[in-house]
PDB file of C-alpha atoms and ligand atoms in Angstrom:
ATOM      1  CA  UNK A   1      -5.085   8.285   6.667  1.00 97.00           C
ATOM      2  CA  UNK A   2      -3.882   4.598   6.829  1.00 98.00           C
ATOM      3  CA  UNK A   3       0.179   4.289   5.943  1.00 98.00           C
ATOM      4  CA  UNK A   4       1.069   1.082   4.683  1.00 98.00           C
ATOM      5  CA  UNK A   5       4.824  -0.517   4.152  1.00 98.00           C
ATOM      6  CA  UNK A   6       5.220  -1.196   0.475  1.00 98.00           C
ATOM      7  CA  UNK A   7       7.595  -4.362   1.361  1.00 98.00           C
ATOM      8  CA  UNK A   8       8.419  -7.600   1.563  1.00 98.00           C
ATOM      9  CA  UNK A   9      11.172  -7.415   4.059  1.00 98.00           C
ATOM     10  CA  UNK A  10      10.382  -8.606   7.473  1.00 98.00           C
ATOM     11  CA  UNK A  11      12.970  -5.731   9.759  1.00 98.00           C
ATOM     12  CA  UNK A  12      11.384  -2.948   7.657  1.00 97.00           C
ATOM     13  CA  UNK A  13       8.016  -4.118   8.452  1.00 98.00           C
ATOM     14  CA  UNK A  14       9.357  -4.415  12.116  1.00 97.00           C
ATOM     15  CA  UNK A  15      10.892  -0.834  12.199  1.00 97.00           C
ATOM     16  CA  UNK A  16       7.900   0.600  10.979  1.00 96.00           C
ATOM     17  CA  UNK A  17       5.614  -1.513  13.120  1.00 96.00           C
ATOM     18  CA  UNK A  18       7.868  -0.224  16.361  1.00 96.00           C
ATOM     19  CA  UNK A  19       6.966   3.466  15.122  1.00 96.00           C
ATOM     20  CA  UNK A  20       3.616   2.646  16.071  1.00 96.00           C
ATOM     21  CA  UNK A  21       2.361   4.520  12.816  1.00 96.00           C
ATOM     22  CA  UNK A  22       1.787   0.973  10.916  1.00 97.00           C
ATOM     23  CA  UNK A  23      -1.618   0.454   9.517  1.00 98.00           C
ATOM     24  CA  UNK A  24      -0.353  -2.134   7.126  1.00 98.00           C
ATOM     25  CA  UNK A  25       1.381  -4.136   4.478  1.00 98.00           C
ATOM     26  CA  UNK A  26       1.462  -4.041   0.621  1.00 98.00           C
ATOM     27  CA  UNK A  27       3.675  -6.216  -1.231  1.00 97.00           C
ATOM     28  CA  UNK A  28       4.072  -7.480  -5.171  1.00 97.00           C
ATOM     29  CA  UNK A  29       5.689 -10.495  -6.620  1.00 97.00           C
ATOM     30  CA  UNK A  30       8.742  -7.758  -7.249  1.00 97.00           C
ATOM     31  CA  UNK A  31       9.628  -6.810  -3.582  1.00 97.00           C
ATOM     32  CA  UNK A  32       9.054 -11.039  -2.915  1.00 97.00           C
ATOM     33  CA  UNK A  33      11.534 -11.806  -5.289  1.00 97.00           C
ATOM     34  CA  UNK A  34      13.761  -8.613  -4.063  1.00 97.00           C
ATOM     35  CA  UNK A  35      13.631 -10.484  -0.945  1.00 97.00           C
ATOM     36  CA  UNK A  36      14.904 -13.866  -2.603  1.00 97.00           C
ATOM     37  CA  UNK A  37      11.233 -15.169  -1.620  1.00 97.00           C
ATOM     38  CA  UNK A  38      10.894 -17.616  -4.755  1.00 95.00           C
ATOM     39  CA  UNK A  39       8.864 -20.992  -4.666  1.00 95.00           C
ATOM     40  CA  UNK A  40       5.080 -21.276  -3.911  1.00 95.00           C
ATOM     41  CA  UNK A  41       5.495 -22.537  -0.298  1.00 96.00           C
ATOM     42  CA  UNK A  42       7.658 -20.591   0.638  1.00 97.00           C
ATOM     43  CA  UNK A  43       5.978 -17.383  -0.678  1.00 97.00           C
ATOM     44  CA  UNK A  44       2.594 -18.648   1.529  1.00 98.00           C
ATOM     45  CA  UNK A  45       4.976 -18.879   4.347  1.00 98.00           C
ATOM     46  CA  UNK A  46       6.659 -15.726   4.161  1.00 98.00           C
ATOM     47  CA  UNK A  47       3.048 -13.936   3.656  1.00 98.00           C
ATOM     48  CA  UNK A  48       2.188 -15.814   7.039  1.00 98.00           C
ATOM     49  CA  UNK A  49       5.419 -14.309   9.039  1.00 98.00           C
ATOM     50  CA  UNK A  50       4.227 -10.849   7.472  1.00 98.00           C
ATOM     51  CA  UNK A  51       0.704 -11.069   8.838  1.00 98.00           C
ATOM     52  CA  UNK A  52       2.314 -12.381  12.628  1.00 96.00           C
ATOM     53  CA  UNK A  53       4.289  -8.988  12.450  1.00 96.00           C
ATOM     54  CA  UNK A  54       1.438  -6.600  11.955  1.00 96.00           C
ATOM     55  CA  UNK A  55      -1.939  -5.707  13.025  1.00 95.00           C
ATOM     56  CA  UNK A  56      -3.926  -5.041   9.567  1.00 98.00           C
ATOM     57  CA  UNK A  57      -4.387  -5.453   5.897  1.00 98.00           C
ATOM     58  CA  UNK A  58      -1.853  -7.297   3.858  1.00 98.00           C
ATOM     59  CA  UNK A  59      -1.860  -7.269   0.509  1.00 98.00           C
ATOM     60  CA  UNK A  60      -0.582 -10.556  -1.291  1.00 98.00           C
ATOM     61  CA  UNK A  61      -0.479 -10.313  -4.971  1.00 98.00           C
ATOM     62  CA  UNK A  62      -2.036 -13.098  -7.643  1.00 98.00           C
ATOM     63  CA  UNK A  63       0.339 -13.914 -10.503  1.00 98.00           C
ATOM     64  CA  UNK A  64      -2.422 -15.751 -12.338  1.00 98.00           C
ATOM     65  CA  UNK A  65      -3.833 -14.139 -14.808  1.00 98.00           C
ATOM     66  CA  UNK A  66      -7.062 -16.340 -16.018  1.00 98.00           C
ATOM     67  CA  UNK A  67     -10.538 -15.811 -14.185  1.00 98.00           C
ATOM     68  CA  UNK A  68     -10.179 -19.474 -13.071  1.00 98.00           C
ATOM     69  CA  UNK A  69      -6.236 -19.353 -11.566  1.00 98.00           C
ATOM     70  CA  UNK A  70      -6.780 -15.776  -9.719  1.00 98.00           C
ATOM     71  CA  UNK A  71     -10.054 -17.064  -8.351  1.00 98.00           C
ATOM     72  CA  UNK A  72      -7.937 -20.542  -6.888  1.00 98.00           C
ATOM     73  CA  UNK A  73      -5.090 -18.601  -6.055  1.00 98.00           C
ATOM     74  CA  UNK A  74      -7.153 -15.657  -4.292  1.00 98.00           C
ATOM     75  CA  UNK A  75      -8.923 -18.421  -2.501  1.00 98.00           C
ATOM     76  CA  UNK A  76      -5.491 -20.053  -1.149  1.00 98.00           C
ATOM     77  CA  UNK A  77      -3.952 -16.532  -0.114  1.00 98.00           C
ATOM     78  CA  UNK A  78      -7.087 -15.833   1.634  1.00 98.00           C
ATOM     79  CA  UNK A  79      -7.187 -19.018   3.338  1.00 98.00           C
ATOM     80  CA  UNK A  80      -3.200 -18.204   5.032  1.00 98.00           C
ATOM     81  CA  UNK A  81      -4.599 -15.508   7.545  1.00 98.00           C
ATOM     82  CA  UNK A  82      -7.959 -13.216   8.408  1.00 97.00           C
ATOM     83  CA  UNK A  83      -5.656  -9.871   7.669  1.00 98.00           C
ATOM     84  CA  UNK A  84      -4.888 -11.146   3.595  1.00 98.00           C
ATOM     85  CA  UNK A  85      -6.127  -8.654   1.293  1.00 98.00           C
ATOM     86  CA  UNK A  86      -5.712 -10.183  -2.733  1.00 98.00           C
ATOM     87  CA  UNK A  87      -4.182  -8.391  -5.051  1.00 98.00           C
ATOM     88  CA  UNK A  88      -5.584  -7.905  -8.349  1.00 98.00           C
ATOM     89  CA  UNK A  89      -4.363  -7.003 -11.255  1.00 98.00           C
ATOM     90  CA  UNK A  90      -6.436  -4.344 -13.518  1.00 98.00           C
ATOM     91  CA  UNK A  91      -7.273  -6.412 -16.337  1.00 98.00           C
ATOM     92  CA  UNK A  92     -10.346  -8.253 -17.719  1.00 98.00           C
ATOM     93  CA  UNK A  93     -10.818 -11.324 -15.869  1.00 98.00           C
ATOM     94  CA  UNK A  94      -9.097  -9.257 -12.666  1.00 98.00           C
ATOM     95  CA  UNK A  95     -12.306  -7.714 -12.451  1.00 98.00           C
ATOM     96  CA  UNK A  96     -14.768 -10.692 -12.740  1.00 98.00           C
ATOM     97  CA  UNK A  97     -12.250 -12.151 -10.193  1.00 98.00           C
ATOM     98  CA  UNK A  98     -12.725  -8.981  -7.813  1.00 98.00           C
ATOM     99  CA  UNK A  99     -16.726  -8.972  -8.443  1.00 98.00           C
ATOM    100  CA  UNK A 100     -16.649 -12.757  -7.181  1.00 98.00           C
ATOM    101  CA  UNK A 101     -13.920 -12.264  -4.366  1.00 98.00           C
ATOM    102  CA  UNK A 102     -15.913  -9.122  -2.745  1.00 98.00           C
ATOM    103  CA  UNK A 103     -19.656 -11.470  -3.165  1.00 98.00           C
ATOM    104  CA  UNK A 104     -17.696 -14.005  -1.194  1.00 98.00           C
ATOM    105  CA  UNK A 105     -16.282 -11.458   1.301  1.00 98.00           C
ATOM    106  CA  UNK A 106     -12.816 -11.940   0.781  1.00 98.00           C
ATOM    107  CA  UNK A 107     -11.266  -8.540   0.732  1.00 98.00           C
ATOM    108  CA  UNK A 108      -9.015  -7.566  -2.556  1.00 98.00           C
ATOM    109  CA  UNK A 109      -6.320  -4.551  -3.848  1.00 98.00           C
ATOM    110  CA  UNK A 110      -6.759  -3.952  -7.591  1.00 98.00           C
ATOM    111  CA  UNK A 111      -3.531  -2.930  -8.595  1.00 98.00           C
ATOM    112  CA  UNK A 112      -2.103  -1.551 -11.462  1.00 98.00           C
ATOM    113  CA  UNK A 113      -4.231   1.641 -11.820  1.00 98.00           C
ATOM    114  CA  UNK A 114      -3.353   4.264 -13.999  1.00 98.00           C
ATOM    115  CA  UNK A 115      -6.362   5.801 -14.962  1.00 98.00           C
ATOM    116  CA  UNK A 116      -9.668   6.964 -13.377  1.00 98.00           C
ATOM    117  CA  UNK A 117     -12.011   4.638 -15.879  1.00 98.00           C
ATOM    118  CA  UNK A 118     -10.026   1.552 -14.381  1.00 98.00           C
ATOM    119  CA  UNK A 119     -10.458   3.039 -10.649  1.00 98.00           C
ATOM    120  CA  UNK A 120     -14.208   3.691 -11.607  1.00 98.00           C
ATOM    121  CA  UNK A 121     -14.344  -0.393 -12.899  1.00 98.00           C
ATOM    122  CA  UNK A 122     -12.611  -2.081  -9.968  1.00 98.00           C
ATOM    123  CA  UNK A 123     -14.888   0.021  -7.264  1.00 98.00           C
ATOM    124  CA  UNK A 124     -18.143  -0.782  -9.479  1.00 98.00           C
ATOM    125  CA  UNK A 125     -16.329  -4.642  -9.460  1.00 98.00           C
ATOM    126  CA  UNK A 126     -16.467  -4.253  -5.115  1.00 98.00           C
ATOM    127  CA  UNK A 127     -13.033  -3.763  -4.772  1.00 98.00           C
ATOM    128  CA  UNK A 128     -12.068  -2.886  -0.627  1.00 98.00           C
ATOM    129  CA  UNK A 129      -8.802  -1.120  -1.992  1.00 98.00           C
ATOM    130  CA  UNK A 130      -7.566   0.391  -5.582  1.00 98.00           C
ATOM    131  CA  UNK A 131      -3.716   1.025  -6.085  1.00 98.00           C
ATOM    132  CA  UNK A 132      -2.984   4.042  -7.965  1.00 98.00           C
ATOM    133  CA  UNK A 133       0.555   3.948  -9.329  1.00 98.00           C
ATOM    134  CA  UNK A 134       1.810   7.869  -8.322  1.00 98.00           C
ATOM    135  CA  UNK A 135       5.429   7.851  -8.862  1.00 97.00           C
ATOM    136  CA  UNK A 136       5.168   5.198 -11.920  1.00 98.00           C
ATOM    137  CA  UNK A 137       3.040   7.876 -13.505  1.00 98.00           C
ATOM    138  CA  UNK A 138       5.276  10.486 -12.721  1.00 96.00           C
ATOM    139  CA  UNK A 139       8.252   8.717 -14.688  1.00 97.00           C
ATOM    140  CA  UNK A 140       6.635   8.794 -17.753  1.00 98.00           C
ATOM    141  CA  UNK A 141       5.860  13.074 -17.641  1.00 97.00           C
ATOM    142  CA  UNK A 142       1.926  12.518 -16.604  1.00 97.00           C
ATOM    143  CA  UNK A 143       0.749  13.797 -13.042  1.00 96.00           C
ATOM    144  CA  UNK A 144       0.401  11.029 -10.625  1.00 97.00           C
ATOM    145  CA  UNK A 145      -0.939  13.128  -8.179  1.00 98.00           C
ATOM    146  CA  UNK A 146      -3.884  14.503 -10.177  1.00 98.00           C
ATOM    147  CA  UNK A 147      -5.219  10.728 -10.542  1.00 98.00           C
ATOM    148  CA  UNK A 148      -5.665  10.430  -6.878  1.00 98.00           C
ATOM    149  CA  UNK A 149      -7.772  13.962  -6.761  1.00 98.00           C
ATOM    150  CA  UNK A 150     -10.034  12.575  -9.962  1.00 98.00           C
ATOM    151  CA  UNK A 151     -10.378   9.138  -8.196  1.00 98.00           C
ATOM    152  CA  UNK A 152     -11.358  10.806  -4.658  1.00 98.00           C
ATOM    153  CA  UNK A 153     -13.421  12.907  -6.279  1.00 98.00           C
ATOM    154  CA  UNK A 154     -15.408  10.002  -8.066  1.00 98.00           C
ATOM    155  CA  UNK A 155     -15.497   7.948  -5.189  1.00 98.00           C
ATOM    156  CA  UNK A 156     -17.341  10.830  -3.645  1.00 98.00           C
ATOM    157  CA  UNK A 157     -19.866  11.678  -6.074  1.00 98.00           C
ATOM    158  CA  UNK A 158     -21.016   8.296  -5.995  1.00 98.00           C
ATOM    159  CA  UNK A 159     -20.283   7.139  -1.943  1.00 98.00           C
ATOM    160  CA  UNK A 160     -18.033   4.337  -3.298  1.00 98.00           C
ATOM    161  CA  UNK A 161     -16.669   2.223  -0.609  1.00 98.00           C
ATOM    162  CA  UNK A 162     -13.390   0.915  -2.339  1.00 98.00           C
ATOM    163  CA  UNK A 163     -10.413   2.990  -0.301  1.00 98.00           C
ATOM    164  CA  UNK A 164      -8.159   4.806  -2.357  1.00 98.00           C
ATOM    165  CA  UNK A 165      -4.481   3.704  -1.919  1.00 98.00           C
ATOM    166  CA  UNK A 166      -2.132   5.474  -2.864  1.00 98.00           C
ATOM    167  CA  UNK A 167       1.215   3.345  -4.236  1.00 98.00           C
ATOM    168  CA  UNK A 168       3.950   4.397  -6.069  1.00 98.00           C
ATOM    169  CA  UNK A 169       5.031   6.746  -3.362  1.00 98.00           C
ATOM    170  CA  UNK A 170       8.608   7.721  -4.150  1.00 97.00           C
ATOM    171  CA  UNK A 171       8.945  10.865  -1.571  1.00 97.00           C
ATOM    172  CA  UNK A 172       7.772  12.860   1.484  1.00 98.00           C
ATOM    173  CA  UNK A 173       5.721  15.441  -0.875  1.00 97.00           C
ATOM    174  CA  UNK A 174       3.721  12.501  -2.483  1.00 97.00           C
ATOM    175  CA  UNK A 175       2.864  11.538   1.032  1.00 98.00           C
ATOM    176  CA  UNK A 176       2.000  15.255   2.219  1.00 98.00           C
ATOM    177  CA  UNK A 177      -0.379  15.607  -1.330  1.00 98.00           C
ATOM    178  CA  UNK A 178      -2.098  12.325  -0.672  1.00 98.00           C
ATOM    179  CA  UNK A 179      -3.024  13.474   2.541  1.00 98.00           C
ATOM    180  CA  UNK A 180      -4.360  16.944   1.715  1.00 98.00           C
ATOM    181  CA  UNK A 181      -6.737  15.499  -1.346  1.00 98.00           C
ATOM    182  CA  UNK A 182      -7.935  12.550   0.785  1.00 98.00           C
ATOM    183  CA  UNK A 183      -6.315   9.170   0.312  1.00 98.00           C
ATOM    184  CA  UNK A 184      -7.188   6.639   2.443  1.00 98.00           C
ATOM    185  CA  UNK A 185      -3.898   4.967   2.066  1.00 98.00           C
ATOM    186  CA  UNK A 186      -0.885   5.484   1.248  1.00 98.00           C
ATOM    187  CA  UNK A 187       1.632   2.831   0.680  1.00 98.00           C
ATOM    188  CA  UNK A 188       5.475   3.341   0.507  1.00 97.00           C
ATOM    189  CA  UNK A 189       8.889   2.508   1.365  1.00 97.00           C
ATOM    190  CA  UNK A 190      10.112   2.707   5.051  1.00 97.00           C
ATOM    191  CA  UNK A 191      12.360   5.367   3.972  1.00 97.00           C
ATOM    192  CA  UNK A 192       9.760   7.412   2.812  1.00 98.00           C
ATOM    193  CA  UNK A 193       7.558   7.309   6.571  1.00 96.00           C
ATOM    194  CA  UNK A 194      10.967   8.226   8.386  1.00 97.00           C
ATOM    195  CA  UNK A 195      11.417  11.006   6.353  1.00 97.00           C
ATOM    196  CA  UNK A 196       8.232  12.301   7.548  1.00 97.00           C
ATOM    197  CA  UNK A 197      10.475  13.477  11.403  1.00 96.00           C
ATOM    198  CA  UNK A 198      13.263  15.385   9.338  1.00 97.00           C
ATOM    199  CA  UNK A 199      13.214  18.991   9.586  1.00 97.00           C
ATOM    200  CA  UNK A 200      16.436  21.179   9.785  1.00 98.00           C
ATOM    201  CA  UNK A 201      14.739  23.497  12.125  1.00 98.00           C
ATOM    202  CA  UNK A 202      13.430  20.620  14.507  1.00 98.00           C
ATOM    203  CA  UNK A 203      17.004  19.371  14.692  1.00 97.00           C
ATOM    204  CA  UNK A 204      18.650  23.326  15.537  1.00 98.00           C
ATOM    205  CA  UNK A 205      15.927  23.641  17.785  1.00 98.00           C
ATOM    206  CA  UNK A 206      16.592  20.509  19.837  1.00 98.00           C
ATOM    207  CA  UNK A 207      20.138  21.127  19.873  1.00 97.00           C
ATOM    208  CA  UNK A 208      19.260  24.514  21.967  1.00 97.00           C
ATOM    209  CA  UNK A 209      17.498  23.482  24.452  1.00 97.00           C
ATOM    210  CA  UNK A 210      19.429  20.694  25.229  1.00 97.00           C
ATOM    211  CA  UNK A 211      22.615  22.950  25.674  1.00 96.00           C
ATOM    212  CA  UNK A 212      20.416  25.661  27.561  1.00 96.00           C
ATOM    213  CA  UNK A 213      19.453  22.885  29.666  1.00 96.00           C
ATOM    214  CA  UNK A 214      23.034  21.843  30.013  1.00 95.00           C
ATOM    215  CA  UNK A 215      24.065  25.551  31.207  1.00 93.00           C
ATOM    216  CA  UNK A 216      21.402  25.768  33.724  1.00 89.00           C
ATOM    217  CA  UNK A 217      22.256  22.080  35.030  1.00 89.00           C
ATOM    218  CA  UNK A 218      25.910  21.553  35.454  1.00 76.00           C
TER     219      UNK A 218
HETATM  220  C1  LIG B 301       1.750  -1.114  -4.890  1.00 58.40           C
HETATM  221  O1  LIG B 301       1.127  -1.784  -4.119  1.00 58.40           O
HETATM  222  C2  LIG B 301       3.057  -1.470  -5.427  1.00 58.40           C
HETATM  223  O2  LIG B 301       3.597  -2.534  -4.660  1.00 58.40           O
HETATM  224  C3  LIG B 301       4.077  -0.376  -5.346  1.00 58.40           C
HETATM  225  O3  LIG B 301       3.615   0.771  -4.673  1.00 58.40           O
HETATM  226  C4  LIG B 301       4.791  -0.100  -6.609  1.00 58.40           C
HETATM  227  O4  LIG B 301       5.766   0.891  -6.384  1.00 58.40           O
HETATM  228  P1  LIG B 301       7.005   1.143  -7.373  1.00 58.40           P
HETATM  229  O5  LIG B 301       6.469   1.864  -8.562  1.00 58.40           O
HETATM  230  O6  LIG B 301       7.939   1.995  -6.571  1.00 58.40           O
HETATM  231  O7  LIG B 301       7.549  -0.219  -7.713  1.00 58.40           O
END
């Protein structure tokens, strides 16, 4: 399973990139702005700096929403660095885009999924990556988690290549889940990878043999 930062901040990509765990970066015009990232040049910029800091996909998001703007502004973002992966929204002319982007071989992340027809439509469309929205799914009472097993499972049937990646992630047991049905990504929060080390028993543990060793030592 890949992990992915789900950030536009450049020490959280760092912190998670010293881990050694990093795989890559997802970000949306929300976490750029979050950042205080506004302006066209320096949004390209700030994509750049992300792509120096890590070693695989990142996923810089369109905010056209016309076949001909995401096609010009897919081209640009692809243009910035090899590792840019475009990120489409789920929505008619997203998926013409994504059909032309992946016949060009310029890798794309249709976002906004929230059902298993549009995950079925953006891997029929060639998309390298489709975003699942867990914990968005979640806040409004319907199972995130049982839209990543349905999507899996129709990737499978059918040997689909588009990677399923997970976003949304809001907590360790999203993670764990996403894992056990088969995601090939998951994207979240730094918080959320750290948490992955935290166990009370870990901690107790450690604590003991480090003042057995102390005993036996002094
Ligand atoms: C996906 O790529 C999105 O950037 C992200 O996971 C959305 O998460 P949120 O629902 O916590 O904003």
């Amino acid at each position: 399973m890949k992990f992915f930062i789900d950030t536009a901040n450049l020490k959280e990509i760092q912190k998670a990139s010293d881990l050694g765990v990093l795989d890559g970066v997802t970000t949306n015009p929300s976490l750029m702005a979050k950042e205080g990232i506004t302006g066209k040049q320096n949004i390209l910029e700030h994509y750049v700096k992300i792509c120096q800091l890590v070693d695989g996909d990142v996923s810089a998001e369109v905010v056209a929403t016309d076949y001909e703007g995401i096609i010009r502004e897919g081209e640009e973002l692809a243009a910035l660095h090899p590792n840019i992966v475009v990120k489409v929204p789920m929505i008619k002319d997203g998926v013409k885009a994504i059909k032309y982007f992946s016949q060009k071989g310029i890798k794309t992340n249709c976002t906004l999924v929230f059902s298993a027809g549009q995950a079925l439509l953006a891997a029929k469309a060639g998309a390298t990556y489709v975003s699942p929205f867990i914990g968005r799914l979640d806040d409004i009472a319907t199972d995130g988690l049982q839209l990543i097993e349905q999507i899996v499972q129709i990737y499978n049937n059918y040997g689909f290549k588009t990677q399923v990646l997970a976003a949304s992630i809001r907590h360790v047991m999203h993670l764990v889940q996403c894992a056990e049905i088969g995601a090939d990504v998951a994207t979240c929060p730094l918080n959320v990878i750290t948490d992955l080390l935290k166990h009370p028993l870990t901690d107790i543990g450690l604590e003991k043999f480090l003042a057995d060793y102390r005993k036996g030592n002094l």
